[in-house]
Coordinates of C-alpha atoms and ligand atoms in Angstrom, one line a residue:
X256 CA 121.0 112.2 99.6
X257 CA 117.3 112.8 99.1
X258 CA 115.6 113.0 95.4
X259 CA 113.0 115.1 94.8
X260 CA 110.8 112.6 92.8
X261 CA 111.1 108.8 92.6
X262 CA 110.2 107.3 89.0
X263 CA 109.4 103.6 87.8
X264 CA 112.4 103.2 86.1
X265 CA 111.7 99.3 85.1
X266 CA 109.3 97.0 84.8
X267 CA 109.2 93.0 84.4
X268 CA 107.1 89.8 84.7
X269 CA 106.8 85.9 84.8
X270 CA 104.3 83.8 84.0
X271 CA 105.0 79.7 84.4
X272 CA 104.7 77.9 81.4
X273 CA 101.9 75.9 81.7
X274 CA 98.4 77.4 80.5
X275 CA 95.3 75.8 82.0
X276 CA 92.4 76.5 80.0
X277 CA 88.5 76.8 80.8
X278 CA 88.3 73.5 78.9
X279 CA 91.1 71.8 81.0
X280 CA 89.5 73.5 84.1
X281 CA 85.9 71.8 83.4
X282 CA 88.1 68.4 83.3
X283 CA 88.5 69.1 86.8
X284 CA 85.4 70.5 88.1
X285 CA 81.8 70.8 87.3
X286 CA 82.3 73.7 85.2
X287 CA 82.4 75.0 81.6
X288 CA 84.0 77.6 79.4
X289 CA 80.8 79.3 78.9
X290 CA 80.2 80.1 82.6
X291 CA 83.6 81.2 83.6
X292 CA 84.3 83.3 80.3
X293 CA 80.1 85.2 80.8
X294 CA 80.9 85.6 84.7
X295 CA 84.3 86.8 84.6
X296 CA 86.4 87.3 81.0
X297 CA 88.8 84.7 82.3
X298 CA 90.0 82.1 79.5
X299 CA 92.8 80.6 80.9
X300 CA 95.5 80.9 83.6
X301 CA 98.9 79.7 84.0
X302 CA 99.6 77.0 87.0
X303 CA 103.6 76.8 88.3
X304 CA 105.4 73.7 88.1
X305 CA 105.7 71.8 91.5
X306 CA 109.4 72.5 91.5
X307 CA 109.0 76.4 90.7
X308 CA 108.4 78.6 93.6
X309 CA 106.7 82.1 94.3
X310 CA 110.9 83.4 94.9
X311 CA 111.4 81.5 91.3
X312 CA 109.0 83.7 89.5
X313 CA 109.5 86.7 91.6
X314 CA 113.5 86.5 90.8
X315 CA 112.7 86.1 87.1
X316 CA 110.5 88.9 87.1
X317 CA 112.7 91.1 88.9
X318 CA 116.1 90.4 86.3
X319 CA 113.6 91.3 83.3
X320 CA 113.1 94.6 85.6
X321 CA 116.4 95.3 86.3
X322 CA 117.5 95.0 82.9
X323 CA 114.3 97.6 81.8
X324 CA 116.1 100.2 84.1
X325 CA 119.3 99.5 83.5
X326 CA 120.7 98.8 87.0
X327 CA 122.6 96.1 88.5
X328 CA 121.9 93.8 91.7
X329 CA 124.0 96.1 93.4
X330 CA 122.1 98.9 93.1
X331 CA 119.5 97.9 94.8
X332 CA 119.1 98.9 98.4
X333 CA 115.3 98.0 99.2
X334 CA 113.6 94.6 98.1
X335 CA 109.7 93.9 99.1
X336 CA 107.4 91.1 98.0
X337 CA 104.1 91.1 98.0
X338 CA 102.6 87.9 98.3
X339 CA 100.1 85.9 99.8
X340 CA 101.7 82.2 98.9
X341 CA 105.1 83.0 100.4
X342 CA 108.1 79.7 99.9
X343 CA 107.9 79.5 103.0
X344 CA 106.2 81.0 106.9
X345 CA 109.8 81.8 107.5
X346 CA 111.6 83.6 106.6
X347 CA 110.1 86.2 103.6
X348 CA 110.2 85.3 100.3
X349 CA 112.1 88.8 100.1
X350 CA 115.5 87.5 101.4
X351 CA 114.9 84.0 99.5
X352 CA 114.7 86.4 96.5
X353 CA 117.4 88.8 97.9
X354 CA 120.1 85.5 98.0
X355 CA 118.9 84.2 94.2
X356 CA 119.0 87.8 92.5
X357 CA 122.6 88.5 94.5
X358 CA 121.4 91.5 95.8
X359 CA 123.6 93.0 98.4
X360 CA 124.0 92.4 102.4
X361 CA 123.1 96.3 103.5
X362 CA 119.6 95.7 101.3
X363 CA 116.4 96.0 103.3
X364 CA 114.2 93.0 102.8
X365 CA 110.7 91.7 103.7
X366 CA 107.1 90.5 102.8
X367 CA 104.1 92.6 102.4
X368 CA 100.7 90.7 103.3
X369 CA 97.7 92.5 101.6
X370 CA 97.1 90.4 99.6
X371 CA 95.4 91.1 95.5
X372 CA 96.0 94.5 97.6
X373 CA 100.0 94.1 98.3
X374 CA 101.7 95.3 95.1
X375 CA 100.2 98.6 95.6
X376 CA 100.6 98.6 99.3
X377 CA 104.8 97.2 98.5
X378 CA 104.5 100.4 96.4
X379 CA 103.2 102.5 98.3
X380 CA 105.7 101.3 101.7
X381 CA 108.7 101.5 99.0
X382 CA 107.8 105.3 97.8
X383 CA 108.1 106.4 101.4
X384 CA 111.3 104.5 102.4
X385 CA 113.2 106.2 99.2
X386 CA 111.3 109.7 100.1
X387 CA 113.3 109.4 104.0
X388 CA 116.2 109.5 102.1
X389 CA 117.6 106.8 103.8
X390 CA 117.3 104.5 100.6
X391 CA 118.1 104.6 96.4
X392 CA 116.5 102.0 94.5
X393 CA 113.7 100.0 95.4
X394 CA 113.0 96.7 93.8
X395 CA 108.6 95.9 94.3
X396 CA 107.6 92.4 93.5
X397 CA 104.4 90.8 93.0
X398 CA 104.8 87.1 93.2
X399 CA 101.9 84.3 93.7
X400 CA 101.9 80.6 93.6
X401 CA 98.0 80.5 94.1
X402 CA 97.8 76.9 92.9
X403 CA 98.7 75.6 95.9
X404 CA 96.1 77.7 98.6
X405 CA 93.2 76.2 95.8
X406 CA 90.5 74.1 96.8
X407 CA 90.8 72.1 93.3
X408 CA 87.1 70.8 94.1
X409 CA 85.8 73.9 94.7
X410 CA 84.4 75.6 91.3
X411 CA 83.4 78.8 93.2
X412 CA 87.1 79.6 93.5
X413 CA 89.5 77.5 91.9
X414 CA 88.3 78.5 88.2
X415 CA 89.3 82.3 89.3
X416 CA 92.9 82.3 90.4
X417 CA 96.2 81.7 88.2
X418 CA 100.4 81.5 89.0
X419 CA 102.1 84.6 88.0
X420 CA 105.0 87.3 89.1
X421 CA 105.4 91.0 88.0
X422 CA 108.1 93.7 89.3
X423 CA 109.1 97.3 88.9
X424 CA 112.2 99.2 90.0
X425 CA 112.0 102.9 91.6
X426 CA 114.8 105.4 92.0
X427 CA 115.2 109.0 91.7
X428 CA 113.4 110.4 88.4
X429 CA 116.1 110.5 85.7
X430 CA 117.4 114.2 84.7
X431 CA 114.9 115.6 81.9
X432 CA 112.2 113.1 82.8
X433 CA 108.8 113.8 84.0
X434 CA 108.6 110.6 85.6
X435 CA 107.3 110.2 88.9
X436 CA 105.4 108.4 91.2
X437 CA 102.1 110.9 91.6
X438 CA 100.3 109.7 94.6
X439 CA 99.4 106.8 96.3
X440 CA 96.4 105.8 98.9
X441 CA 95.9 102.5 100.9
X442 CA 92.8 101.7 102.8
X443 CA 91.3 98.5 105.1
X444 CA 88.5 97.1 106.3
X445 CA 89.3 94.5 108.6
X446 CA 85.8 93.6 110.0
X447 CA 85.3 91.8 106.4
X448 CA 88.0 88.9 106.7
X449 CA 85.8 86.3 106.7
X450 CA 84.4 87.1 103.3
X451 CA 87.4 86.2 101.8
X452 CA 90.2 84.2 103.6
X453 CA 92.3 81.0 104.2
X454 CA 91.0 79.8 107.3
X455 CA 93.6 77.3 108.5
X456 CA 96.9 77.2 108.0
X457 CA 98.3 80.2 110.3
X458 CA 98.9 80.5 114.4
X459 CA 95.0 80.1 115.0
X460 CA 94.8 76.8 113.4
X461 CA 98.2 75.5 112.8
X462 CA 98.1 72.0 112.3
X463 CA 95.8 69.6 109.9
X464 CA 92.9 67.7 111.8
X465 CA 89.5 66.6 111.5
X466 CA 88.4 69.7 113.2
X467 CA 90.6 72.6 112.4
X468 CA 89.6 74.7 109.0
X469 CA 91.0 73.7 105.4
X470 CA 94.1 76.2 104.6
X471 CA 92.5 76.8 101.2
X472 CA 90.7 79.6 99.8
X473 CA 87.5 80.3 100.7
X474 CA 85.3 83.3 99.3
X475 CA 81.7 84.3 99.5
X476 CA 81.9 85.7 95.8
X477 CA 78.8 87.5 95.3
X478 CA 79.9 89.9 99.0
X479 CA 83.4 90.3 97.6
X480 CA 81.8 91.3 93.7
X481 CA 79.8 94.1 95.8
X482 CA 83.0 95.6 97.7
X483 CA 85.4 95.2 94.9
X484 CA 83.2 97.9 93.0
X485 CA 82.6 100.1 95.9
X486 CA 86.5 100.0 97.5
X487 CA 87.6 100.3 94.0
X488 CA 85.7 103.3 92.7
X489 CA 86.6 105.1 96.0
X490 CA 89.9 104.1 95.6
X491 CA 90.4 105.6 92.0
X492 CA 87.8 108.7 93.3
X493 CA 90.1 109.6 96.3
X494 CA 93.3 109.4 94.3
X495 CA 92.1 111.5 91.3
X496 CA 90.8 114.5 94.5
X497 CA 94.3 114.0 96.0
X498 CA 96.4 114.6 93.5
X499 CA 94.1 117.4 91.8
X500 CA 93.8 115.5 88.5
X501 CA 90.4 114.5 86.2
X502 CA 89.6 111.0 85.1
X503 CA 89.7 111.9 81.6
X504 CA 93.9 113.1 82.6
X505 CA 94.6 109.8 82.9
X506 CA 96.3 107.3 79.6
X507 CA 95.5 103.7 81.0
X508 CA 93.4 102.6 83.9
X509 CA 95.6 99.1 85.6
X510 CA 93.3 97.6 88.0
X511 CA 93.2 94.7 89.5
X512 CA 92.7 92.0 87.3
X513 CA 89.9 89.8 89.1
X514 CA 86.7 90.3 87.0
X515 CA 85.6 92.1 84.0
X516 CA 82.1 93.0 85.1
X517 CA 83.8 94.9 87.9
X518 CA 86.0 96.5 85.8
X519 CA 83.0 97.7 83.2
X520 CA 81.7 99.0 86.3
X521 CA 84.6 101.3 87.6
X522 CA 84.7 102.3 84.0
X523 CA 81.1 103.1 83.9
X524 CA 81.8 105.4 87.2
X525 CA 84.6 106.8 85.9
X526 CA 82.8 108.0 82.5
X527 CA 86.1 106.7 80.9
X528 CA 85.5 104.3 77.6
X529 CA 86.5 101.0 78.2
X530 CA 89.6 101.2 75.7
X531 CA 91.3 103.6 78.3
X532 CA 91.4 100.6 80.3
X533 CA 94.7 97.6 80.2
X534 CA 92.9 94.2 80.9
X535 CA 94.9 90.8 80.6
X536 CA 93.0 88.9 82.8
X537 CA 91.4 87.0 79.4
X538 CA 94.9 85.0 79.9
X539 CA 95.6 84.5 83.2
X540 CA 93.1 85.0 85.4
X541 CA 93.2 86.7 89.0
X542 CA 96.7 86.5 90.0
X543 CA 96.4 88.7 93.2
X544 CA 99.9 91.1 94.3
X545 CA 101.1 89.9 91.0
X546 CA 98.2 91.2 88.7
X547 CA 99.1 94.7 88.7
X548 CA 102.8 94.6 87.8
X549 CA 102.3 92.0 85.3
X550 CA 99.6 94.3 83.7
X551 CA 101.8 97.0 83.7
X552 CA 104.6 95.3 82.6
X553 CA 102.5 93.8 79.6
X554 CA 101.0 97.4 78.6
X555 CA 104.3 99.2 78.7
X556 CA 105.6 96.5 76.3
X557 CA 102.5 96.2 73.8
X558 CA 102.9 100.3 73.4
X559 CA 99.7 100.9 75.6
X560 CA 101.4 102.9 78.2
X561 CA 104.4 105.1 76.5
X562 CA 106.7 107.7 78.0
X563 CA 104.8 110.3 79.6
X564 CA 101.2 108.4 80.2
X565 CA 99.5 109.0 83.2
X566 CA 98.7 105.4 84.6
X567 CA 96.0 105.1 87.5
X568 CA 96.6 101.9 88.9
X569 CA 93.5 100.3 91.3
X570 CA 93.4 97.4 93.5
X571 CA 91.4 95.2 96.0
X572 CA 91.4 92.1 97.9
X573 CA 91.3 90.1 100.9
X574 CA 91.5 91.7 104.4
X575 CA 89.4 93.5 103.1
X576 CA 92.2 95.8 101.4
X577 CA 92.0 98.3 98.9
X578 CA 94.1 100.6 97.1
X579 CA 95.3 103.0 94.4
X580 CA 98.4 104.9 92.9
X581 CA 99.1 107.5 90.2
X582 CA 102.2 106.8 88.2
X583 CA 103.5 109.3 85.3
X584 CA 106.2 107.8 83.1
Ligands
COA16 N1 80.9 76.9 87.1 C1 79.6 76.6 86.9 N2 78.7 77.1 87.9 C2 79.2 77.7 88.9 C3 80.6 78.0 89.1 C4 81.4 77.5 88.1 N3 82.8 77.7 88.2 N4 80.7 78.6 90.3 C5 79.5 78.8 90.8 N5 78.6 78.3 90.0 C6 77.1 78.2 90.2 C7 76.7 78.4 91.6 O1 76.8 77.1 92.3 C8 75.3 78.9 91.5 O2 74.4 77.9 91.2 P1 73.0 77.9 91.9 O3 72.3 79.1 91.4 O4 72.4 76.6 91.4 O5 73.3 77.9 93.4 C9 75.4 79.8 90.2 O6 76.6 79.4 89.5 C10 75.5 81.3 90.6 O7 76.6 81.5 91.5 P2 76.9 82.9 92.0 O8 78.1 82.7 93.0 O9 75.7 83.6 92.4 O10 77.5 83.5 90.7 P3 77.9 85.0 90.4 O11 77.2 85.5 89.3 O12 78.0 85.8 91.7 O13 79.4 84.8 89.9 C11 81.7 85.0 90.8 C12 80.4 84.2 90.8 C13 82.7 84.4 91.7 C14 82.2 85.0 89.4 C15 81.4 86.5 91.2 O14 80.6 86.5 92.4 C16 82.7 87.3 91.4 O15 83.4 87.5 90.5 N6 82.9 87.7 92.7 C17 84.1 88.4 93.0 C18 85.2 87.4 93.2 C19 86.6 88.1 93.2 O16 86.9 88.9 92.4 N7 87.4 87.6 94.1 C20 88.8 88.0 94.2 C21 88.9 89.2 95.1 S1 90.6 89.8 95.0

C-alpha cells in the first residue's frame, strides 16, 4: 500500500564522549585556538573511543530515533547508512547495524558513499524506495568515525573533522499532520575527486608500502572553500525553484556543518539573517553524513525547529557531491 506523503517521524543522535578541544588539538599539532575558531567557528570535536565503532554510534542514534517516532525494530523495513568510515570494506555497516538494532530479516540494508554529501543522498534514495510502495518505514543514518581516516600530523585537516552519528525515521505522514518530505535534489561533479579524497586505502591502492598513497584525508582547502559556497547556494537555489517556495518560507536553514564563513555566505545569498540558520558545528566540528541529522536532531530538541517548520537542509562534500532537501514537520 502506497502513502501519499512520507514524513520524518523521528529523529536521534550520538556523539562519543570524549571532547577534544582547540587547546588539546594544538597539543598535537602546530596549531592554536585562535586560528581554527577565526577560520572556521569550530571549538571542539568529539573523538570515538578505540573500542566504539561507526555501527556503535549509528545503532545508538537510531534507538533515540525510534523511540522519537514511536516504532519498534520491527517496523522497520529499509535501513541505509551513510558513511564514509564504514566498520568494515565488507560488508555495510547497514547490516552490522541491522543485527545490533534487531531489525528484521525481510529489511533492506546497505551503505551510501557520498560522503559529508550521504545523509541527504540516504534521504533522498530512502524517499523514493517508500514512494514505490514497495517499503513502510525507513530508518536514514549518518554515522562517522573520522578519527581514524585523519592525518593527526596534518593541521590542514585534522583540526576540522570530529566522531559523531545522527538518524531520522520516515513513514507515511501521520493522519492530520502536514508533515512531509517536500523535495529533494542531489548533484556530482566527479572531475573534482582529487580536491578532496583518501587516496589509498581502496582497490587502486590496496595495500601499505613505500610507494602507494596514505589512506588518510587529504584536502586542498582553499578549492574545496570555493565549491562548497557555489554547490551549496545552487543547491538551496534549485530546491527553493523546484518546489515553488521563497527563501524567506523557510523556519531553519540545516546545512552542512563544515565552516562558518561558508555558511555566512549562503546566508548572505539567501538574504536570510543568520539567526534563521541551526549551526552546532562550534562543538563538534565537521562530522560529514553525520552533520546533518545530528543538527537536526539537536534543533528539533532545543525548540528551534517545532511542528510545522519548514527546514531547508544543504549539504556538500567530497566526490565532489552536493545536495539539498525540503522537509516540513
Ligand atoms: N593552524 C595554524 N595554521 C594553519 C592551520 C592550522 N590548523 N592550517 C593551515 N594553516 C596555515 C597554512 O599553512 C597557511 O600558512 P602559510 O600562509 O604560511 O602557508 C595559512 O594557515 C593559510 O592557510 P590556508 O589554507 O590558505 O587557510 P584558509 O584561510 O583557506 O583556511 C581552511 C583553511 C581549511 C579552514 C579553509 O580553506 C576551509 O575551510 N576550506 C574548506 C574545507 C572544508 O570545508 N572541507 C570539508 C568539505 S566537506
Amino acid at each position: 500500500m502506497s502513502a501519499s506523503s512520507f514524513a520524518l517521524l523521528g529523529t536521534g543522535a550520538y556523539v562519543p564522549e570524549r571532547v577534544m578541544t582547540n587547546e588539546d588539538m594544538a597539543k598535537v599539532v602546530d596549531t592554536s585556538d585562535d586560528w581554527i575558531f577565526s577560520r572556521t567557528g569550530i571549538k571542539e570535536r568529539r573523538i570515538a573511543a578505540e573500542d566504539e565503532q561507526t555501527s556503535d554510534m549509528a545503532t545508538a542514534a537510531a534507538k533515540v530515533a525510534l523511540e522519537d517516532a514511536r516504532l519498534t525494530p520491527d517496523q522497520i523495513d529499509l535501513l541505509i547508512v551513510a558513511t564514509l568510515t564504514p566498520d568494515l570494506p565488507m560488508p555495510s555497516t547497514a547490516c552490522i547495524v541491522q543485527a545490533k538494532l534487531g531489525l528484521p530479516h525481510r529489511a533492506a540494508c546497505f551503505d551510501v558513499s557520498a560522503a559529508c554529501s550521504g545523509f541527504v543522498y540516504a534521504l533522498d534514495t530512502a524517499w523514493a524506495m517508500l514512494q514505490s510502495g514497495r517499503y513502510r518505514h525507513a530508518l536514514v543514518i549518518g554515522a562517522e568515525k573520522l578519527s581514524t581516516v585523519l592525518d593527526w600530523s596534518d593541521r590542514t585537516t585534522c583540526v576540522l573533522f570530529g566522531d559523531a552519528a545522527g538518524a531520522v525515521v520516515i513513514g507515511p505522514t501521520p493522519e492530520g499532520s502536514k508533515a512531509e518530505i517536500v523535495g529533494t535534489k542531489l548533484y556530482s561533479e566527479g572531475e573534482n575527486t582529487e580536491l578532496l579524497w583518501i587516496p589509498g586505502g581502496g582497490s587502486a591502492h590496496p595495500a601499505p608500502g613505500p610507494d602507494v598513497p596514505p589512506r588518510f584525508m587529504q584536502m586542498k582547502g582553499r578549492e574545496v572553500f570555493k565549491f562548497a559556497v557555489r554547490e551549496m547556494e545552487d543547491a538551496a537555489r534549485d530546491i527553493l525553484e523546484q518546489c515553488g517556495v521563497s527563501a524567506d518560507e523557510v523556519d531553519c536553514v540545516v546545512p552542512h556543518q563544515a565552516n562558518l564563513r561558508i555558511i555566512d555566505s549562503i546566508a548572505k545569498f539567501l538574504k536570510l539573517p543568520s539567526d534563521r540558520f541551526f549551526v552546532n558545528l562550534e562543538l563538534y566540528g565537521n562530522t560529514s553524513a553525520a552533520s546533518i541529522p545530528l543538527a537536526i536532531d539537536e534543533a528539533r530538541r532545543s525548540g528551534r525547529i517545532k511542528d510545522g517548520s519548514l527546514s531547508l537542509l544543504v549539504a556538500f562534500g567530497a566526490g565532489l557531491t552536493y545536495g539539498s532537501a525540503l522537509v516540513r514537520w
